[in-house]
mmCIF file of C-alpha atoms in Angstrom:
data_model
loop_
_atom_site.group_PDB
_atom_site.id
_atom_site.type_symbol
_atom_site.label_atom_id
_atom_site.label_comp_id
_atom_site.label_asym_id
_atom_site.label_seq_id
_atom_site.Cartn_x
_atom_site.Cartn_y
_atom_site.Cartn_z
ATOM 1 C CA MET A 1 40.227 27.058 -62.436
ATOM 2 C CA THR A 2 40.462 28.599 -66.221
ATOM 3 C CA SER A 3 39.739 26.497 -68.690
ATOM 4 C CA THR A 4 42.968 26.576 -70.847
ATOM 5 C CA ALA A 5 42.874 23.129 -72.499
ATOM 6 C CA GLN A 6 44.455 22.420 -75.841
ATOM 7 C CA GLN A 7 45.477 26.400 -76.167
ATOM 8 C CA ARG A 8 48.802 27.557 -76.600
ATOM 9 C CA LEU A 9 49.667 30.010 -73.831
ATOM 10 C CA LEU A 10 52.333 32.911 -74.695
ATOM 11 C CA TRP A 11 53.852 35.049 -72.611
ATOM 12 C CA ARG A 12 56.161 38.107 -73.788
ATOM 13 C CA HIS A 13 59.176 40.120 -72.795
ATOM 14 C CA VAL A 14 59.155 38.175 -68.961
ATOM 15 C CA THR A 15 62.629 38.231 -67.046
ATOM 16 C CA VAL A 16 62.586 34.592 -66.021
ATOM 17 C CA PHE A 17 64.102 32.922 -62.700
ATOM 18 C CA ASP A 18 64.527 29.215 -64.028
ATOM 19 C CA GLY A 19 64.956 27.531 -60.809
ATOM 20 C CA ILE A 20 68.673 28.426 -60.242
ATOM 21 C CA GLN A 21 69.384 31.567 -62.119
ATOM 22 C CA THR A 22 67.464 34.720 -63.775
ATOM 23 C CA LEU A 23 68.085 34.638 -67.580
ATOM 24 C CA PRO A 24 69.961 37.123 -68.685
ATOM 25 C CA GLU A 25 67.566 38.897 -71.352
ATOM 26 C CA PRO A 26 64.083 39.090 -71.623
ATOM 27 C CA MET A 27 62.130 35.988 -72.992
ATOM 28 C CA ALA A 28 59.139 34.750 -74.484
ATOM 29 C CA VAL A 29 57.484 31.261 -73.163
ATOM 30 C CA ILE A 30 55.077 29.316 -74.890
ATOM 31 C CA VAL A 31 52.906 26.627 -72.655
ATOM 32 C CA GLU A 32 50.881 23.583 -74.607
ATOM 33 C CA GLU A 33 49.549 20.650 -73.275
ATOM 34 C CA ALA A 34 50.986 21.325 -69.448
ATOM 35 C CA ARG A 35 54.632 21.424 -70.667
ATOM 36 C CA ILE A 36 57.071 24.739 -71.189
ATOM 37 C CA THR A 37 57.162 23.830 -75.354
ATOM 38 C CA THR A 38 59.038 27.177 -76.142
ATOM 39 C CA LEU A 39 61.739 29.282 -74.182
ATOM 40 C CA VAL A 40 63.776 31.873 -76.147
ATOM 41 C CA PRO A 41 64.608 35.582 -75.884
ATOM 42 C CA MET A 42 62.738 37.885 -77.245
ATOM 43 C CA ARG A 43 65.182 38.850 -79.892
ATOM 44 C CA ASP A 44 64.826 35.230 -81.393
ATOM 45 C CA PHE A 45 60.845 35.206 -81.078
ATOM 46 C CA ASP A 46 58.934 36.069 -84.515
ATOM 47 C CA ASP A 47 55.154 35.800 -85.440
ATOM 48 C CA ASP A 48 54.987 32.358 -86.412
ATOM 49 C CA HIS A 49 56.061 31.293 -82.933
ATOM 50 C CA ALA A 50 53.159 33.004 -81.577
ATOM 51 C CA ALA A 51 50.295 31.546 -84.370
ATOM 52 C CA GLY A 52 47.597 30.085 -82.627
ATOM 53 C CA CYS A 53 48.743 31.095 -79.313
ATOM 54 C CA ARG A 54 46.732 33.119 -76.305
ATOM 55 C CA GLU A 55 48.596 35.818 -75.236
ATOM 56 C CA MET A 56 48.699 35.826 -71.635
ATOM 57 C CA ALA A 57 51.214 38.534 -70.305
ATOM 58 C CA ARG A 58 53.749 40.953 -71.138
ATOM 59 C CA GLY A 59 56.494 41.889 -68.594
ATOM 60 C CA GLY A 60 56.709 40.722 -64.974
ATOM 61 C CA VAL A 61 58.806 38.476 -63.562
ATOM 62 C CA MET A 62 58.236 34.554 -64.532
ATOM 63 C CA THR A 63 59.621 31.299 -61.795
ATOM 64 C CA PRO A 64 58.612 27.962 -61.332
ATOM 65 C CA GLY A 65 55.744 27.367 -59.005
ATOM 66 C CA LEU A 66 56.982 27.667 -55.327
ATOM 67 C CA VAL A 67 57.694 23.728 -53.838
ATOM 68 C CA ASP A 68 57.149 24.027 -50.137
ATOM 69 C CA CYS A 69 58.864 20.815 -49.345
ATOM 70 C CA HIS A 70 58.476 20.511 -45.548
ATOM 71 C CA THR A 71 54.626 20.960 -44.361
ATOM 72 C CA HIS A 72 52.091 19.683 -41.267
ATOM 73 C CA LEU A 73 49.365 21.067 -42.747
ATOM 74 C CA VAL A 74 47.142 18.431 -41.206
ATOM 75 C CA PHE A 75 46.226 18.972 -37.481
ATOM 76 C CA GLY A 76 43.779 19.048 -35.158
ATOM 77 C CA GLY A 77 43.120 22.160 -32.734
ATOM 78 C CA SER A 78 44.925 24.992 -32.122
ATOM 79 C CA ARG A 79 48.158 26.320 -29.749
ATOM 80 C CA ALA A 80 47.596 29.812 -29.571
ATOM 81 C CA ASP A 81 46.714 29.301 -26.195
ATOM 82 C CA GLU A 82 50.503 28.132 -25.610
ATOM 83 C CA PHE A 83 51.535 30.916 -27.551
ATOM 84 C CA GLU A 84 50.108 33.822 -25.534
ATOM 85 C CA GLN A 85 51.451 31.622 -22.386
ATOM 86 C CA ARG A 86 54.737 31.527 -23.184
ATOM 87 C CA LEU A 87 54.518 35.193 -23.569
ATOM 88 C CA GLU A 88 53.224 35.517 -20.240
ATOM 89 C CA GLY A 89 56.161 33.998 -18.979
ATOM 90 C CA ALA A 90 55.254 29.641 -18.710
ATOM 91 C CA SER A 91 58.106 27.086 -19.904
ATOM 92 C CA TYR A 92 57.869 24.546 -22.448
ATOM 93 C CA ALA A 93 58.334 22.210 -19.722
ATOM 94 C CA GLU A 94 55.444 23.780 -17.811
ATOM 95 C CA ILE A 95 53.228 23.533 -20.497
ATOM 96 C CA ALA A 96 54.038 19.877 -21.422
ATOM 97 C CA GLU A 97 53.191 19.389 -17.786
ATOM 98 C CA ALA A 98 50.207 20.771 -17.912
ATOM 99 C CA GLY A 99 49.199 18.669 -21.032
ATOM 100 C CA GLY A 100 50.065 21.089 -23.792
ATOM 101 C CA GLY A 101 52.909 20.878 -26.607
ATOM 102 C CA ILE A 102 52.677 18.694 -29.580
ATOM 103 C CA ILE A 103 50.697 16.283 -27.294
ATOM 104 C CA SER A 104 48.076 18.563 -27.093
ATOM 105 C CA THR A 105 47.906 18.533 -31.240
ATOM 106 C CA VAL A 106 48.132 14.721 -30.988
ATOM 107 C CA ARG A 107 45.046 14.889 -28.975
ATOM 108 C CA ALA A 108 43.238 17.360 -30.740
ATOM 109 C CA THR A 109 43.875 15.365 -34.365
ATOM 110 C CA ARG A 110 42.892 11.857 -32.574
ATOM 111 C CA GLU A 111 39.580 13.384 -31.919
ATOM 112 C CA ALA A 112 38.882 14.943 -34.947
ATOM 113 C CA SER A 113 37.297 13.288 -37.791
ATOM 114 C CA GLU A 114 38.463 13.012 -41.619
ATOM 115 C CA ASP A 115 36.163 15.480 -42.418
ATOM 116 C CA ALA A 116 37.236 17.804 -40.124
ATOM 117 C CA LEU A 117 40.888 17.455 -40.661
ATOM 118 C CA PHE A 118 40.331 18.044 -44.206
ATOM 119 C CA GLU A 119 38.026 21.427 -43.719
ATOM 120 C CA ALA A 120 40.483 22.802 -41.245
ATOM 121 C CA ALA A 121 43.303 22.288 -43.512
ATOM 122 C CA LEU A 122 41.505 23.624 -46.632
ATOM 123 C CA PRO A 123 42.243 27.062 -45.725
ATOM 124 C CA ARG A 124 45.802 26.723 -44.623
ATOM 125 C CA LEU A 125 46.805 24.922 -47.974
ATOM 126 C CA GLN A 126 44.868 27.834 -49.905
ATOM 127 C CA ALA A 127 47.224 30.679 -48.106
ATOM 128 C CA LEU A 128 50.462 28.621 -49.537
ATOM 129 C CA ILE A 129 48.567 28.157 -53.195
ATOM 130 C CA ASP A 130 47.618 31.982 -53.394
ATOM 131 C CA ASP A 131 51.222 32.971 -52.672
ATOM 132 C CA GLY A 132 52.524 30.504 -55.505
ATOM 133 C CA VAL A 133 52.798 27.044 -54.345
ATOM 134 C CA THR A 134 52.487 24.734 -56.962
ATOM 135 C CA THR A 135 54.005 21.354 -55.084
ATOM 136 C CA VAL A 136 53.718 20.925 -50.996
ATOM 137 C CA GLU A 137 54.803 18.259 -48.839
ATOM 138 C CA ILE A 138 52.437 17.133 -46.168
ATOM 139 C CA LYS A 139 53.359 15.067 -42.918
ATOM 140 C CA SER A 140 51.958 13.296 -40.776
ATOM 141 C CA GLY A 141 53.132 12.833 -37.132
ATOM 142 C CA TYR A 142 49.975 14.212 -34.836
ATOM 143 C CA GLY A 143 48.386 10.689 -34.685
ATOM 144 C CA LEU A 144 51.386 8.420 -33.443
ATOM 145 C CA ASN A 145 48.934 5.337 -33.931
ATOM 146 C CA VAL A 146 48.652 3.397 -37.095
ATOM 147 C CA ALA A 147 44.989 4.252 -37.801
ATOM 148 C CA ASP A 148 45.530 8.504 -36.984
ATOM 149 C CA GLU A 149 48.492 8.411 -39.025
ATOM 150 C CA LEU A 150 46.828 6.954 -41.855
ATOM 151 C CA LYS A 151 43.863 9.183 -41.174
ATOM 152 C CA MET A 152 46.232 12.118 -41.368
ATOM 153 C CA LEU A 153 47.870 10.786 -44.819
ATOM 154 C CA ARG A 154 44.519 10.293 -46.199
ATOM 155 C CA VAL A 155 43.169 13.783 -45.989
ATOM 156 C CA ALA A 156 46.727 14.708 -47.407
ATOM 157 C CA ARG A 157 46.109 12.912 -50.297
ATOM 158 C CA ARG A 158 42.495 14.359 -50.831
ATOM 159 C CA LEU A 159 43.845 17.911 -50.322
ATOM 160 C CA GLY A 160 45.739 17.292 -53.418
ATOM 161 C CA GLU A 161 42.394 16.084 -55.497
ATOM 162 C CA TYR A 162 40.302 18.969 -54.299
ATOM 163 C CA LEU A 163 42.854 21.574 -54.743
ATOM 164 C CA PRO A 164 44.836 22.294 -57.796
ATOM 165 C CA VAL A 165 48.311 21.767 -56.391
ATOM 166 C CA ARG A 166 50.667 18.580 -56.080
ATOM 167 C CA VAL A 167 50.805 17.071 -52.500
ATOM 168 C CA VAL A 168 53.319 14.866 -51.783
ATOM 169 C CA THR A 169 52.685 12.453 -48.519
ATOM 170 C CA THR A 170 55.375 11.827 -45.881
ATOM 171 C CA LEU A 171 54.747 9.401 -43.326
ATOM 172 C CA LEU A 172 56.281 10.939 -39.650
ATOM 173 C CA GLY A 173 54.935 8.437 -37.234
ATOM 174 C CA ALA A 174 58.594 8.659 -35.411
ATOM 175 C CA HIS A 175 57.835 12.616 -34.379
ATOM 176 C CA ALA A 176 57.203 11.726 -30.899
ATOM 177 C CA LEU A 177 56.736 9.369 -28.228
ATOM 178 C CA PRO A 178 52.907 9.126 -27.793
ATOM 179 C CA PRO A 179 51.364 9.382 -24.414
ATOM 180 C CA GLU A 180 50.397 4.984 -24.236
ATOM 181 C CA PHE A 181 54.009 4.671 -24.776
ATOM 182 C CA LYS A 182 55.308 6.850 -21.936
ATOM 183 C CA GLY A 183 55.575 5.849 -18.432
ATOM 184 C CA GLY A 184 58.353 7.733 -17.045
ATOM 185 C CA SER A 185 61.515 5.959 -16.407
ATOM 186 C CA GLU A 186 60.174 3.160 -18.244
ATOM 187 C CA ASP A 187 59.186 4.927 -21.515
ATOM 188 C CA ASP A 188 59.008 2.194 -24.290
ATOM 189 C CA SER A 189 60.675 4.120 -27.140
ATOM 190 C CA ASP A 190 61.536 0.791 -28.762
ATOM 191 C CA GLY A 191 58.181 -0.347 -28.244
ATOM 192 C CA TYR A 192 56.515 2.396 -30.561
ATOM 193 C CA ILE A 193 59.753 2.068 -33.057
ATOM 194 C CA ASP A 194 58.731 -1.302 -33.244
ATOM 195 C CA LEU A 195 55.002 -0.178 -33.942
ATOM 196 C CA ILE A 196 56.115 1.800 -36.629
ATOM 197 C CA CYS A 197 58.424 -0.507 -38.335
ATOM 198 C CA ASP A 198 56.078 -3.485 -38.285
ATOM 199 C CA GLU A 199 52.554 -1.997 -38.712
ATOM 200 C CA MET A 200 52.570 1.813 -39.471
ATOM 201 C CA ILE A 201 55.087 2.174 -42.366
ATOM 202 C CA PRO A 202 53.266 -1.676 -44.333
ATOM 203 C CA ALA A 203 49.585 -0.409 -43.744
ATOM 204 C CA ALA A 204 50.973 3.070 -45.134
ATOM 205 C CA VAL A 205 52.558 1.397 -48.318
ATOM 206 C CA ALA A 206 49.342 -1.026 -48.364
ATOM 207 C CA GLU A 207 47.022 1.899 -48.765
ATOM 208 C CA GLY A 208 49.440 3.906 -51.155
ATOM 209 C CA LEU A 209 49.099 6.799 -48.617
ATOM 210 C CA ALA A 210 53.208 7.296 -48.388
ATOM 211 C CA ASP A 211 55.807 8.634 -50.436
ATOM 212 C CA ALA A 212 58.517 8.953 -48.002
ATOM 213 C CA VAL A 213 59.482 8.316 -44.515
ATOM 214 C CA ASP A 214 60.702 10.664 -42.236
ATOM 215 C CA VAL A 215 62.209 10.587 -38.435
ATOM 216 C CA PHE A 216 62.806 12.860 -35.760
ATOM 217 C CA CYS A 217 66.450 12.361 -34.503
ATOM 218 C CA GLU A 218 66.896 14.225 -31.750
ATOM 219 C CA SER A 219 67.387 13.933 -27.777
ATOM 220 C CA ILE A 220 63.700 14.673 -26.851
ATOM 221 C CA ALA A 221 62.255 12.282 -29.622
ATOM 222 C CA PHE A 222 64.148 9.636 -31.109
ATOM 223 C CA SER A 223 67.738 8.095 -31.053
ATOM 224 C CA VAL A 224 70.204 7.458 -33.538
ATOM 225 C CA ASP A 225 69.784 3.566 -33.497
ATOM 226 C CA GLN A 226 66.101 3.796 -33.554
ATOM 227 C CA CYS A 227 65.915 6.039 -36.999
ATOM 228 C CA GLU A 228 68.268 3.479 -38.174
ATOM 229 C CA ARG A 229 65.622 0.875 -37.725
ATOM 230 C CA VAL A 230 63.137 3.557 -39.176
ATOM 231 C CA PHE A 231 64.928 4.097 -42.169
ATOM 232 C CA GLN A 232 65.555 0.283 -42.942
ATOM 233 C CA ALA A 233 62.102 -0.395 -42.672
ATOM 234 C CA ALA A 234 61.099 2.355 -45.140
ATOM 235 C CA GLU A 235 64.075 0.841 -47.208
ATOM 236 C CA LYS A 236 62.441 -2.623 -47.187
ATOM 237 C CA HIS A 237 59.026 -1.368 -48.348
ATOM 238 C CA GLY A 238 61.179 0.821 -51.280
ATOM 239 C CA LEU A 239 60.192 4.030 -49.560
ATOM 240 C CA PRO A 240 62.608 6.906 -49.759
ATOM 241 C CA ILE A 241 63.692 8.822 -46.262
ATOM 242 C CA LYS A 242 63.563 12.220 -44.871
ATOM 243 C CA ALA A 243 64.939 13.588 -41.420
ATOM 244 C CA HIS A 244 64.584 15.771 -38.614
ATOM 245 C CA ALA A 245 67.951 16.368 -37.456
ATOM 246 C CA GLU A 246 70.321 18.759 -35.787
ATOM 247 C CA GLN A 247 67.620 21.077 -34.510
ATOM 248 C CA LEU A 248 68.295 21.218 -30.955
ATOM 249 C CA SER A 249 71.325 19.415 -30.581
ATOM 250 C CA ASN A 250 74.361 17.646 -33.178
ATOM 251 C CA LEU A 251 73.431 13.528 -32.899
ATOM 252 C CA GLY A 252 74.689 12.838 -36.313
ATOM 253 C CA GLY A 253 71.249 12.328 -37.425
ATOM 254 C CA SER A 254 72.095 13.857 -40.830
ATOM 255 C CA ALA A 255 74.946 11.901 -41.390
ATOM 256 C CA LEU A 256 72.936 8.940 -40.366
ATOM 257 C CA ALA A 257 70.368 9.576 -43.092
ATOM 258 C CA ALA A 258 72.640 10.838 -45.784
ATOM 259 C CA ARG A 259 74.327 7.169 -45.280
ATOM 260 C CA HIS A 260 70.988 5.683 -46.363
ATOM 261 C CA GLY A 261 70.687 8.194 -49.167
ATOM 262 C CA ALA A 262 68.400 10.287 -47.763
ATOM 263 C CA LEU A 263 66.394 13.231 -50.199
ATOM 264 C CA SER A 264 67.268 15.794 -47.488
ATOM 265 C CA ALA A 265 68.027 16.514 -43.834
ATOM 266 C CA ASP A 266 66.016 19.272 -42.622
ATOM 267 C CA HIS A 267 66.479 22.308 -39.805
ATOM 268 C CA ILE A 268 70.114 21.262 -39.318
ATOM 269 C CA GLU A 269 70.931 24.342 -36.792
ATOM 270 C CA TYR A 270 73.589 22.587 -35.571
ATOM 271 C CA LEU A 271 75.192 20.504 -38.387
ATOM 272 C CA ASP A 272 78.343 20.356 -37.728
ATOM 273 C CA GLN A 273 81.323 19.844 -40.916
ATOM 274 C CA ALA A 274 81.153 16.126 -41.050
ATOM 275 C CA GLY A 275 77.555 16.106 -41.203
ATOM 276 C CA VAL A 276 77.958 18.657 -43.799
ATOM 277 C CA GLU A 277 80.383 16.520 -46.176
ATOM 278 C CA ALA A 278 78.017 13.526 -45.431
ATOM 279 C CA LEU A 279 74.977 15.509 -47.338
ATOM 280 C CA GLN A 280 77.479 16.510 -50.166
ATOM 281 C CA ALA A 281 78.782 12.805 -50.639
ATOM 282 C CA ALA A 282 74.756 11.456 -50.415
ATOM 283 C CA GLY A 283 73.608 14.446 -53.143
ATOM 284 C CA SER A 284 71.024 14.700 -50.270
ATOM 285 C CA VAL A 285 69.286 18.310 -49.689
ATOM 286 C CA ALA A 286 69.852 20.653 -46.525
ATOM 287 C CA VAL A 287 66.034 21.858 -46.186
ATOM 288 C CA ILE A 288 66.452 25.311 -44.161
ATOM 289 C CA LEU A 289 63.229 26.161 -42.391
ATOM 290 C CA PRO A 290 63.467 29.636 -40.825
ATOM 291 C CA GLY A 291 60.092 30.155 -39.653
ATOM 292 C CA ALA A 292 60.497 27.765 -36.658
ATOM 293 C CA PHE A 293 64.165 29.389 -35.884
ATOM 294 C CA HIS A 294 61.978 32.878 -35.745
ATOM 295 C CA THR A 295 58.961 31.691 -33.767
ATOM 296 C CA LEU A 296 60.850 29.748 -31.098
ATOM 297 C CA ARG A 297 63.577 33.058 -31.105
ATOM 298 C CA GLU A 298 66.520 30.596 -31.643
ATOM 299 C CA THR A 299 70.073 31.661 -31.867
ATOM 300 C CA GLN A 300 71.977 28.674 -33.474
ATOM 301 C CA ALA A 301 71.742 29.275 -37.083
ATOM 302 C CA PRO A 302 72.345 26.699 -39.626
ATOM 303 C CA PRO A 303 76.375 26.409 -41.296
ATOM 304 C CA ILE A 304 75.300 28.410 -44.203
ATOM 305 C CA ALA A 305 78.547 28.995 -45.305
ATOM 306 C CA ALA A 306 79.824 25.675 -44.740
ATOM 307 C CA LEU A 307 76.896 24.311 -46.646
ATOM 308 C CA ARG A 308 77.276 26.786 -49.742
ATOM 309 C CA GLU A 309 81.079 25.931 -49.304
ATOM 310 C CA ALA A 310 80.535 22.032 -50.368
ATOM 311 C CA GLY A 311 77.884 22.636 -52.872
ATOM 312 C CA VAL A 312 75.350 21.228 -50.995
ATOM 313 C CA PRO A 313 71.909 22.202 -52.212
ATOM 314 C CA MET A 314 69.757 24.196 -49.829
ATOM 315 C CA ALA A 315 66.264 24.279 -50.013
ATOM 316 C CA VAL A 316 63.773 26.647 -48.052
ATOM 317 C CA ALA A 317 60.372 25.954 -46.689
ATOM 318 C CA THR A 318 57.518 27.045 -44.319
ATOM 319 C CA ASP A 319 57.551 24.149 -42.086
ATOM 320 C CA ALA A 320 53.761 25.322 -41.121
ATOM 321 C CA ASN A 321 52.885 23.935 -38.322
ATOM 322 C CA PRO A 322 50.858 24.282 -34.745
ATOM 323 C CA GLY A 323 53.473 24.851 -32.819
ATOM 324 C CA SER A 324 56.622 26.072 -33.818
ATOM 325 C CA SER A 325 55.927 27.716 -37.322
ATOM 326 C CA PRO A 326 51.993 28.647 -37.614
ATOM 327 C CA LEU A 327 52.975 30.855 -40.528
ATOM 328 C CA PHE A 328 51.633 29.899 -43.982
ATOM 329 C CA MET A 329 53.316 32.773 -46.693
ATOM 330 C CA PRO A 330 55.804 31.181 -48.156
ATOM 331 C CA THR A 331 57.400 33.995 -49.620
ATOM 332 C CA LEU A 332 57.922 35.478 -46.464
ATOM 333 C CA MET A 333 60.399 32.518 -45.416
ATOM 334 C CA LEU A 334 62.603 33.786 -48.559
ATOM 335 C CA ASN A 335 62.717 36.989 -46.357
ATOM 336 C CA LEU A 336 63.181 35.255 -43.228
ATOM 337 C CA ALA A 337 65.922 32.788 -44.889
ATOM 338 C CA CYS A 338 67.881 35.706 -46.227
ATOM 339 C CA THR A 339 67.259 38.090 -43.352
ATOM 340 C CA LEU A 340 68.202 35.507 -40.469
ATOM 341 C CA PHE A 341 70.383 33.081 -42.071
ATOM 342 C CA ARG A 342 72.258 35.437 -44.952
ATOM 343 C CA LEU A 343 71.120 33.647 -48.017
ATOM 344 C CA THR A 344 71.093 35.705 -50.699
ATOM 345 C CA PRO A 345 68.112 36.179 -52.636
ATOM 346 C CA ARG A 346 68.974 34.091 -55.392
ATOM 347 C CA GLU A 347 69.777 31.074 -53.387
ATOM 348 C CA ALA A 348 66.433 31.386 -51.099
ATOM 349 C CA LEU A 349 64.118 31.213 -54.347
ATOM 350 C CA ALA A 350 66.291 28.424 -55.931
ATOM 351 C CA GLY A 351 65.812 26.868 -52.571
ATOM 352 C CA MET A 352 61.828 26.783 -52.910
ATOM 353 C CA THR A 353 61.755 26.108 -56.744
ATOM 354 C CA ALA A 354 64.624 23.916 -58.081
ATOM 355 C CA HIS A 355 66.065 22.879 -54.536
ATOM 356 C CA GLY A 356 62.306 22.224 -52.848
ATOM 357 C CA ALA A 357 61.487 19.812 -55.396
ATOM 358 C CA GLN A 358 65.227 17.902 -55.419
ATOM 359 C CA ALA A 359 64.267 17.287 -51.366
ATOM 360 C CA LEU A 360 61.320 15.759 -52.319
ATOM 361 C CA GLY A 361 62.676 13.802 -55.075
ATOM 362 C CA LEU A 362 61.165 15.280 -57.981
ATOM 363 C CA LYS A 363 63.368 15.363 -61.251
ATOM 364 C CA GLU A 364 61.345 17.690 -63.289
ATOM 365 C CA SER A 365 59.829 20.199 -61.267
ATOM 366 C CA GLY A 366 61.262 23.128 -59.595
ATOM 367 C CA ARG A 367 62.510 24.226 -63.024
ATOM 368 C CA LEU A 368 61.582 26.517 -66.666
ATOM 369 C CA TYR A 369 63.069 24.631 -69.460
ATOM 370 C CA GLU A 370 61.816 23.711 -72.355
ATOM 371 C CA GLY A 371 59.815 20.288 -72.026
ATOM 372 C CA ALA A 372 59.507 21.599 -68.301
ATOM 373 C CA PRO A 373 55.971 20.530 -66.502
ATOM 374 C CA ALA A 374 53.966 23.984 -66.767
ATOM 375 C CA ASP A 375 53.747 24.786 -63.229
ATOM 376 C CA VAL A 376 54.408 28.785 -63.589
ATOM 377 C CA CYS A 377 54.351 32.112 -61.688
ATOM 378 C CA LEU A 378 53.878 35.311 -62.856
ATOM 379 C CA TRP A 379 54.810 37.964 -60.595
ATOM 380 C CA HIS A 380 53.608 41.592 -60.529
ATOM 381 C CA ILE A 381 57.568 42.601 -59.770
ATOM 382 C CA ASP A 382 60.516 43.887 -61.562
ATOM 383 C CA GLN A 383 63.397 41.786 -60.196
ATOM 384 C CA PRO A 384 62.901 37.975 -58.659
ATOM 385 C CA ALA A 385 65.351 39.904 -55.631
ATOM 386 C CA GLU A 386 61.699 41.351 -54.748
ATOM 387 C CA LEU A 387 60.160 38.411 -53.778
ATOM 388 C CA ALA A 388 62.552 37.954 -50.853
ATOM 389 C CA TYR A 389 63.326 41.818 -50.253
ATOM 390 C CA ALA A 390 59.119 42.482 -49.667
ATOM 391 C CA VAL A 391 57.372 40.873 -47.565
ATOM 392 C CA GLN A 392 54.469 41.915 -49.182
ATOM 393 C CA PRO A 393 51.040 39.914 -50.580
ATOM 394 C CA GLY A 394 49.038 40.257 -53.586
ATOM 395 C CA ARG A 395 52.005 39.673 -55.617
ATOM 396 C CA LEU A 396 51.351 36.750 -57.384
ATOM 397 C CA ARG A 397 49.771 38.057 -61.371
ATOM 398 C CA GLN A 398 48.900 34.332 -62.385
ATOM 399 C CA ARG A 399 49.376 31.026 -61.571
ATOM 400 C CA ILE A 400 49.558 28.090 -63.811
ATOM 401 C CA PHE A 401 49.260 24.569 -62.701
ATOM 402 C CA GLN A 402 50.297 21.105 -64.669
ATOM 403 C CA GLY A 403 49.292 23.698 -68.104
ATOM 404 C CA GLN A 404 45.858 25.370 -66.751
ATOM 405 C CA VAL A 405 45.293 28.570 -65.171
ATOM 406 C CA THR A 406 44.147 28.782 -61.460
ATOM 407 C CA THR A 407 44.825 32.271 -60.768
ATOM 408 C CA GLU A 408 44.716 35.401 -62.685
ATOM 409 C CA ALA A 409 44.890 38.727 -60.733
ATOM 410 C CA SER A 410 42.335 41.361 -61.745
ATOM 411 C CA HIS A 411 45.465 43.374 -62.349
ATOM 412 C CA ASP A 412 46.117 45.175 -66.430
ATOM 413 C CA ALA A 413 48.459 42.958 -68.166
#
C-alpha cells in the first residue's frame, strides 16, 4: 500500500459515476483524511482548490470502490472434479450419492485448519481486490457445526485485517443439513435449527464474529417456518438478516425475509409479484447473482422488469463459491447481469456500488459525494458503461481504500 497519510490527493477531468448515475460534466475530486472533501465540476475548479495537493491523475472514469455483497470465499477443497463429471454426464444426484456436492466442501472445510483456510482464501480475495472491490461480504456455511462455522468467520475477519479491504461477515449456518443430522426419512432438520438458534448464533455473537445472519430457504434446504426461527434468534441478538430465497422454487422466503426487515433477498429467480411488493415495502435489496445462473445453466431469470417497476434496488454480486459460482471477477458479473438478465450498464454498476452497499447495511459506502468515505477506483476507460460492456482485466488504474492508494497501474496518467 502506498502511504498517502496526511496528503491531499487530487484528480482532474475525471468522468464520475457516483454510485447511481454518471455526472454530466468532467469533475475534480480531492481526498483528504480518508474522505472525499471536494467533488466539483472542472469549470468551478481553480488553483486555490489545488493548493497543497498531490495530483494523482487526469482523465479516466472514477467510481466508488466496488462492493461484492454476496460471497462464500472461505472454503476447503475444490469441486473441479465434479464440474468435469457433470460435463461428462453425471447428474447432481449421482455426484451427491458418491459423497460430492456441498457435503464434500463441508468435509474439506472441517478438515482444514484456520491457517489453511486463510491461505486458500487469500488469492480469491486478492482477485476481487485487483478487480476493484473495496468492500466484500464473506459468508460461513461450510462448517455446519458451531466450531467450524466460527472457524470460517474467524478466517473472514482475519482476511479483512490482512488485506486492504472491508470485510463484512455473515453467519450462514442454515445453508444445508449437516451429515450428522441426516437419517433418510428421519432427518432431524428441526434439531439442527435448534442448534443454530440456541448455540451457533449466541457463540458467534459472543466472539463478535458475525455482522448478519443468512438462511437458505428452499425445498432442498430449510422451510419457511425453520428460517423464521433463525430470523427470530438473530433479531434477539441484534443481528440483521438476509436470505437465499426463490433460487429454485417459490416458497415465499423473500416475503418472509421482508416481513422481518431483511437487508436483502438473494438469487430470487422464482420471485413472484407478491414477493416483489414485499421487498419494496420493506426497503430490502434484491441481490442478483448471474454467476450461479450462468454456471448452473439455469433458464428462469429474476423478474428484473417487475423489480425495476416497483423501484426495488437491485444489487449485483459474484456469489463466489466452490460449487455453483467459482467466479472471482466482479466486472464479469456486470457483463453477465446485462447480457443474461438485461440490466442496463448503469443499473449493473449501481448494483455493485450503491445498492451493493445498501444490501450490507452500509449507509455511507458505495457512493461518491463530498464527505463520503474515500473508497474509490479510477479506471482506464472513457465511459462507465465500458465496465459492463467488455470482459477485460487490467483496466483498474488506481484503487484507493480508506484514503490510501493500494493499487497504482504503471500506465501513464
